[in-house]
Coordinates of C-alpha atoms in Angstrom, one line a residue:
Chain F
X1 CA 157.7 -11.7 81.2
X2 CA 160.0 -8.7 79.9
X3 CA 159.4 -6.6 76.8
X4 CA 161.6 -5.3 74.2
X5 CA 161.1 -1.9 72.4
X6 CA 162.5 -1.3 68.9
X7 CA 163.1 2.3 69.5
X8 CA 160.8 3.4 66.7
X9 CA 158.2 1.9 67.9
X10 CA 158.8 3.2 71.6
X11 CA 159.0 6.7 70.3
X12 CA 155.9 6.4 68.1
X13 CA 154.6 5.3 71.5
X14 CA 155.4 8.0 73.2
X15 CA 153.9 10.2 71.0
X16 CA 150.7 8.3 70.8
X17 CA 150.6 8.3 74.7
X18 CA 150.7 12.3 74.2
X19 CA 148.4 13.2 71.9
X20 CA 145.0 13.1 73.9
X21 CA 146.7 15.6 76.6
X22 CA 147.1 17.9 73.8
X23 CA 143.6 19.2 74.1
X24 CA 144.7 19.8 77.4
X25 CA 147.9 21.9 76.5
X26 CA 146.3 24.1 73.8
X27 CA 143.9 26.0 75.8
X28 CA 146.9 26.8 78.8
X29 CA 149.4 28.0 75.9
X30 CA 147.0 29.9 74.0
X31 CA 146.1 31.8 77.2
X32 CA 149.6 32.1 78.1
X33 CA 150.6 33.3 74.4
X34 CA 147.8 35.8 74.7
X35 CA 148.8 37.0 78.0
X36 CA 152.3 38.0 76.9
X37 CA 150.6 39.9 74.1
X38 CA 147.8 41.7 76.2
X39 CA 151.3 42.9 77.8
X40 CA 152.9 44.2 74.9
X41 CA 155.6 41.9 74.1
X42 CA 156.7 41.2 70.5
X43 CA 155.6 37.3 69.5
X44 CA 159.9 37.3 68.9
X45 CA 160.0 38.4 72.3
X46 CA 157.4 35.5 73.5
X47 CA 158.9 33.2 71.3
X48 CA 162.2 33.2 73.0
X49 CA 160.6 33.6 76.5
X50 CA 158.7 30.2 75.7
X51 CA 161.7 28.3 74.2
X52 CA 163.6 29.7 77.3
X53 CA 161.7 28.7 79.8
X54 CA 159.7 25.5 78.8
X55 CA 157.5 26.1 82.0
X56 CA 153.7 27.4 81.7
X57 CA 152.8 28.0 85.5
X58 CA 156.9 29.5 85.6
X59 CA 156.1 31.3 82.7
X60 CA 152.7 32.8 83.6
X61 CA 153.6 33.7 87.4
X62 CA 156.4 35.7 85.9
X63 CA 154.2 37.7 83.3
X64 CA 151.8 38.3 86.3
X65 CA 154.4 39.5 88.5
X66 CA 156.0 41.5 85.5
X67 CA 153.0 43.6 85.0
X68 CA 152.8 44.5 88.9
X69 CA 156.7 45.7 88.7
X70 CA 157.8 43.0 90.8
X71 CA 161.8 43.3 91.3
X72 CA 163.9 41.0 89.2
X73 CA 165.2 38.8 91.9
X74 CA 161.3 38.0 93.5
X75 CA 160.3 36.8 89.8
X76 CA 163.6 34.7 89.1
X77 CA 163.0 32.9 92.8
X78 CA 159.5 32.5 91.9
X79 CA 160.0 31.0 88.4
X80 CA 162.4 28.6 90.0
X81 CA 160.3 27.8 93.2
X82 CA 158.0 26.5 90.7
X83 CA 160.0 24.2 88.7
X84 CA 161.7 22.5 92.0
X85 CA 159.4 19.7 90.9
X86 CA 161.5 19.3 88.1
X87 CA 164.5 18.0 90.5
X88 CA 162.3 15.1 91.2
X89 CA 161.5 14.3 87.9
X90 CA 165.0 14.6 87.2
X91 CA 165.9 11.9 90.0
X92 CA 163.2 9.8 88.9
X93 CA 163.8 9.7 85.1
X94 CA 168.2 9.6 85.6
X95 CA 168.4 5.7 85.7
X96 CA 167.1 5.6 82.0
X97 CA 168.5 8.8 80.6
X98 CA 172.0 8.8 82.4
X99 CA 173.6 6.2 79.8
X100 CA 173.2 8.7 76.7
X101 CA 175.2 10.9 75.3
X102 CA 175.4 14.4 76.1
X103 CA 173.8 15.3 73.1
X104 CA 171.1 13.3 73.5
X105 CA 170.8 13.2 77.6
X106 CA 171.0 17.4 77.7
X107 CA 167.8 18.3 75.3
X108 CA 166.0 15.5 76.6
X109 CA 166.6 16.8 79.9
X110 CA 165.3 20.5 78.9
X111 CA 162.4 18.8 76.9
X112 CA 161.3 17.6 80.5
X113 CA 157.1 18.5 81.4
X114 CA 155.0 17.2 84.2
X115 CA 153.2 15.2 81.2
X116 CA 156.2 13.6 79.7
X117 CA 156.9 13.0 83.6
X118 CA 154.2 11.6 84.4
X119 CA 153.3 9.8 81.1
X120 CA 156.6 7.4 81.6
X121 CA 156.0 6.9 85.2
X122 CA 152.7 5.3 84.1
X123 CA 154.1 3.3 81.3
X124 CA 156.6 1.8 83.6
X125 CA 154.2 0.8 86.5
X126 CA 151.7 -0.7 84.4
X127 CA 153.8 -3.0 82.0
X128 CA 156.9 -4.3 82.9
X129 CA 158.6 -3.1 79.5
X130 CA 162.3 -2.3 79.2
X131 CA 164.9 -1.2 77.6
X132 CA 163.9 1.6 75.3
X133 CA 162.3 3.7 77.5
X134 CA 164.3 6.8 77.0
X135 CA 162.7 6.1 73.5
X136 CA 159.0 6.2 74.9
X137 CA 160.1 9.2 77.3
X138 CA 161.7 11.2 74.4
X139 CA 158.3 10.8 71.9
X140 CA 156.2 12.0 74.9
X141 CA 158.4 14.9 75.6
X142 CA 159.3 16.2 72.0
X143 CA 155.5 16.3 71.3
X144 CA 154.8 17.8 74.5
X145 CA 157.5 20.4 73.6
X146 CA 156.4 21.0 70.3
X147 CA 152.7 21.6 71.2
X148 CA 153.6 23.7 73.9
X149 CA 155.6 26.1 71.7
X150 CA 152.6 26.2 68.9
X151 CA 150.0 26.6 71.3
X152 CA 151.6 30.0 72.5
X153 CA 152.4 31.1 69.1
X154 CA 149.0 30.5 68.3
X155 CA 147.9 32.5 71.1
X156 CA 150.3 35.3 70.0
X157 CA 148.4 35.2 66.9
X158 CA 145.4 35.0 68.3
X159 CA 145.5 38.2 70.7
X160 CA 142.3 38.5 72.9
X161 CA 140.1 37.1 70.1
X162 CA 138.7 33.6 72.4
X163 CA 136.1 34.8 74.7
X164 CA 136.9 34.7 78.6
X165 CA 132.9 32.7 78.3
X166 CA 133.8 29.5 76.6
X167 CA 136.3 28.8 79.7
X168 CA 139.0 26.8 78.2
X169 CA 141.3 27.4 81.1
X170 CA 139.1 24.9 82.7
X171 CA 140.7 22.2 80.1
X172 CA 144.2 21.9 82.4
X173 CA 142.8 20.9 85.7
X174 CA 140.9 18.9 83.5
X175 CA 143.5 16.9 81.9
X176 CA 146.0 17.0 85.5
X177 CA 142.7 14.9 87.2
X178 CA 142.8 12.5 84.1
X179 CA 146.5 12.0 85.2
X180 CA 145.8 11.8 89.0
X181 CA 143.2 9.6 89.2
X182 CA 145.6 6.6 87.3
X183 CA 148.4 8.1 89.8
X184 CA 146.3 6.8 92.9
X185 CA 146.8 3.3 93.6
X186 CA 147.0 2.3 97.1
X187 CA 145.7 3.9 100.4
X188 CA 149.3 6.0 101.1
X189 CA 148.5 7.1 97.3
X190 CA 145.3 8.2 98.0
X191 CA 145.9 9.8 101.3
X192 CA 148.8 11.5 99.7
X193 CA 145.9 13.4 97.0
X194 CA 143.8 14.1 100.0
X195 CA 146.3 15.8 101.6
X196 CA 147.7 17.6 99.1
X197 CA 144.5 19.0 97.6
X198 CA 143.3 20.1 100.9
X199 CA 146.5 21.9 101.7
X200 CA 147.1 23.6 98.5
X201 CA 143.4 24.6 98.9
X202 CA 143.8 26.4 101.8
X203 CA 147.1 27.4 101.2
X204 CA 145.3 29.4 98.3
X205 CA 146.5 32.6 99.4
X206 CA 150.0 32.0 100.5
X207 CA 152.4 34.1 98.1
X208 CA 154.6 33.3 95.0
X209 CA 152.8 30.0 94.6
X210 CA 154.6 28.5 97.9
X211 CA 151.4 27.3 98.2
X212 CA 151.6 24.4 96.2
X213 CA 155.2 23.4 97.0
X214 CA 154.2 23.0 100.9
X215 CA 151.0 20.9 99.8
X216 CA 153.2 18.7 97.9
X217 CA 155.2 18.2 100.7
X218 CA 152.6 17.9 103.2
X219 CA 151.3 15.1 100.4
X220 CA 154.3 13.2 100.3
X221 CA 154.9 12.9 103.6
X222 CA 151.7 11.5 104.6
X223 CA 152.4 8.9 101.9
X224 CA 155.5 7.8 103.4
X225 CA 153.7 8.0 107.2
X226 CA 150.6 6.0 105.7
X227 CA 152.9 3.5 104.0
X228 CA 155.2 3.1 107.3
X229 CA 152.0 2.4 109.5
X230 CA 151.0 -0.1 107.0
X231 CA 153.9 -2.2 106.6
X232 CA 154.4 -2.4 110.4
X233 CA 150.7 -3.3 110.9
X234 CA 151.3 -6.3 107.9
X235 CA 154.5 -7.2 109.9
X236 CA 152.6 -7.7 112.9
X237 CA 149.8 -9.6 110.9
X238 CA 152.3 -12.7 109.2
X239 CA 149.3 -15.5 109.0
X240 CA 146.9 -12.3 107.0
X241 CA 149.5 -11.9 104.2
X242 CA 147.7 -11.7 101.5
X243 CA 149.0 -13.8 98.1
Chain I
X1 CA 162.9 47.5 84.1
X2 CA 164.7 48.2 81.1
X3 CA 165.2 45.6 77.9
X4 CA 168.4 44.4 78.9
X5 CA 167.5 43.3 82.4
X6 CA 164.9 41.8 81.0
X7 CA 166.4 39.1 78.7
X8 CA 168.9 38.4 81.7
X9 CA 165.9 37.7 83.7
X10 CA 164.6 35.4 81.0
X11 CA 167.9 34.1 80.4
X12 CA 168.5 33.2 84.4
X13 CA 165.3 31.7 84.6
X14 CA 165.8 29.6 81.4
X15 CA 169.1 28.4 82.7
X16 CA 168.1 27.9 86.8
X17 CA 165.3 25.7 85.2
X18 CA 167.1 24.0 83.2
X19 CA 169.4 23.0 85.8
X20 CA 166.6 22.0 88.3
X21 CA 166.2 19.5 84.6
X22 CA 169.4 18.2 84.1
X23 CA 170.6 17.8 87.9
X24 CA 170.0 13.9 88.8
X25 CA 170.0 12.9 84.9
X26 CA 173.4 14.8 84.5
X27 CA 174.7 13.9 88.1
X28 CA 173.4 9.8 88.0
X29 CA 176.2 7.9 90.1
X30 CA 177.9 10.8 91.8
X31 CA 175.2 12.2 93.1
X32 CA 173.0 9.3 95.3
X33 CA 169.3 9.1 95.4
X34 CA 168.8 8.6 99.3
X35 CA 166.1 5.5 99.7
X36 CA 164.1 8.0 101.5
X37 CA 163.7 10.2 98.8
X38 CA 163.5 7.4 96.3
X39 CA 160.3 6.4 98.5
X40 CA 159.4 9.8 98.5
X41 CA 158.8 9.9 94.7
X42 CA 156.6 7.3 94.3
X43 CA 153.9 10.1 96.2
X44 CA 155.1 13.0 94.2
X45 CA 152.5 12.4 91.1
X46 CA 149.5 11.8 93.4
X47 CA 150.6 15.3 95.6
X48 CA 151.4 17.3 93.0
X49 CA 148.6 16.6 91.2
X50 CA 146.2 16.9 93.5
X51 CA 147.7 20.4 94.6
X52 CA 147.3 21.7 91.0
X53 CA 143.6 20.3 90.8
X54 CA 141.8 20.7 93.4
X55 CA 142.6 25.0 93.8
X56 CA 142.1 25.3 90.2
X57 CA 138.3 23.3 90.5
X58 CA 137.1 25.1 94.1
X59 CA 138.7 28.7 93.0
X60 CA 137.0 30.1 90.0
X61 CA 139.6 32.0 87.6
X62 CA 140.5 35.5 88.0
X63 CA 138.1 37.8 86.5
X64 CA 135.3 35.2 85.7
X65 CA 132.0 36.9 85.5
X66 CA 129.7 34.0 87.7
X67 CA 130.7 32.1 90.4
X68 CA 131.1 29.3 88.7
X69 CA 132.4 27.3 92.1
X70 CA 129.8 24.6 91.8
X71 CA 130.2 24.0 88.5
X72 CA 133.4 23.2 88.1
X73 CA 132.9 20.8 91.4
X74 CA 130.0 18.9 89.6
X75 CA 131.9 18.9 86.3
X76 CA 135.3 17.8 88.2
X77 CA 133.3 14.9 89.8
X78 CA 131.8 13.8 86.4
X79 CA 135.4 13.7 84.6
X80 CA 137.0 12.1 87.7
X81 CA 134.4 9.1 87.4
X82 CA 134.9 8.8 83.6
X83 CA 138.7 9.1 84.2
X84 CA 138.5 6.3 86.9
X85 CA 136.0 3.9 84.5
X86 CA 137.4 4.7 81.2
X87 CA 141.3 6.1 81.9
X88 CA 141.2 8.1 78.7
X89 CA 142.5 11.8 79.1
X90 CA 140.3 12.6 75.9
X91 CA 136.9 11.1 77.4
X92 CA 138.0 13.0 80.6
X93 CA 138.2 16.4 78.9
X94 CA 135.0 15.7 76.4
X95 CA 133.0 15.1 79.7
X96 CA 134.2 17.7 81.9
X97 CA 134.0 20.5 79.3
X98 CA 130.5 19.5 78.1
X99 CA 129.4 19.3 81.8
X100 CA 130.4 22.9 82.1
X101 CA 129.6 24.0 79.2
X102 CA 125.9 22.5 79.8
X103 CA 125.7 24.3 83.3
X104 CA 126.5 27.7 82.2
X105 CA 123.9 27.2 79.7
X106 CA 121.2 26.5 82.0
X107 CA 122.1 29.1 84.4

């Protein structure tokens, strides 16, 4: 049985959905608002680096790599290195965004976060609802948006006044687990997390976060390997099919 | 570096990310999704995840006082259990924090 979304309602869904991440995205943008600060740029100066770049980990290996005098070219590589993942959210998300217009399709497209991401891929796998999904997708990511950019401004108000004791940083890998554990659900899922953990875990120390990039990969493909060896194992296996 | 290099730096980055954004959305129908990749995606939120987790819950932070490496295991476990039982993100947070919280207190 197939749903139908008033787009109202899909947006105020959207938004719903996003709200109990924010505690989540506070703490990163705050530290990340405070960081720019510690490093003497103007909160106009923040401000536009935020709106630009819509990418916290982009956004806080590039102030790192600012204060060590890294050349231009090493940052801009890393910043985009990081946000490759965003081509396959992007591929992911085009057959419900492609229809709109433009207007609509190009600031939904920048408005695009590993929550709103992975917020809609979640919505769609566990109900079979359709049509206005781009409405659900574009609640998530305009609330996502909008806490991101207040977050850092409040940490640009904030300065250095949270102590490093009460650490909040500890509140993002805290809210990606609350998104992975609903992300594994088959045995090529799970062996994809293992994977990936252990790689990027002792891939630690590889530079300019390339760390994380090859663990993904490493992940994905042991998905696809996993998955392969179990459909030709159920192939061989026709009287154990399961209903 | 001087100011002006600076906002082009910002500027290129703003505008290389948001074309990693728009690329497939934009280029839907001209530009095919291979099934391979397709298939590929569906492992891309377990992977990814995963990859930002578990460094971020072994590693403690830069300039952290303690090592803390335990703790954050122990409170990881608790809020992956709660996430798996309850799937709230909020419950998730509230129980990793406090079990955190409650281990630097008794240290």
């Amino acid at each position: 049985m197939t749903r139908y979304w008033a787009a109202n309602t899909a947006f105020l869904e959207g938004v719903r959905a996003l709200m109990p991440m924010v505690p989540g995205v506070i703490p990163f943008g705050l530290v990340t608002g405070i960081t720019a600060v510690e490093q003497g740029f103007s909160g106009f100066e923040t401000l536009v680096m935020t709106l630009l770049f819509y990418a916290g980990s982009a956004q806080m290996a590039a102030l790192q790599l600012l204060r060590n005098d890294a050349f231009a070219l090493v940052i801009l590589l890393t910043a985009l290195v990081i946000n490759l993942r965003f081509v396959m959210y992007s591929a992911w998300l085009a057959p419900y965004l492609h229809h709109l217009p433009r207007r609509w399709k190009w600031p939904l497209a920048y408005m695009l976060s590993d929550q709103a991401y992975a917020l809609s891929v979640i919505k769609l796998t566990s109900s079979k609802t359709v049509g206005s999904v781009h409405w659900f997708y574009a609640g998530a990511a305009f609330s996502m948006w909008l806490s991101w950019q207040l977050s850092v401004m409040g940490g640009v108000f904030l300065g250095a006044g949270i102590p490093a004791s009460w650490s909040l940083e500890f509140a993002i890998p805290l809210s990606f687990l609350a998104l992975l554990v609903p992300a594994i659900r088959s045995r090529a899922s799970l062996a994809a997390a293992c994977v990936g953990g252990t790689v990027a875990v002792l891939a630690m120390d590889m530079p300019y976060n390339l760390g994380l990039l090859l663990a993904s990969f490493c992940g994905i493909c042991t998905g696809l390997l996993v998955e392969r060896y179990h459909t030709a194992a159920e192939k061989s296996l026709p009287q154990e099919e399961e209903q | 570096m001087t100011e002006a290099s600076l906002w082009a730096l910002f500027l290129a980055i703003g505008l290389g990310t948001f074309t990693l954004r728009v690329s497939f959305i934009q280029a839907y129908g001209r530009l095919r999704i291979p099934p391979m990749l397709n298939q590929a995606l569906t492992y891309v939120p377990a992977s990814v995840l995963a990859a930002l987790v578990l460094p971020a819950v072994i590693y403690p932070p830069a300039g952290a006082e303690f090592d803390l490496g335990n703790g954050r295991l122990l409170a990881a476990a608790a809020a992956a259990l709660v996430a798996w039982a309850s799937r709230s993100i909020l419950l998730t947070l509230v129980v990793g924090m406090g079990m955190l919280w409650l281990q630097q207190a008794l240290i």
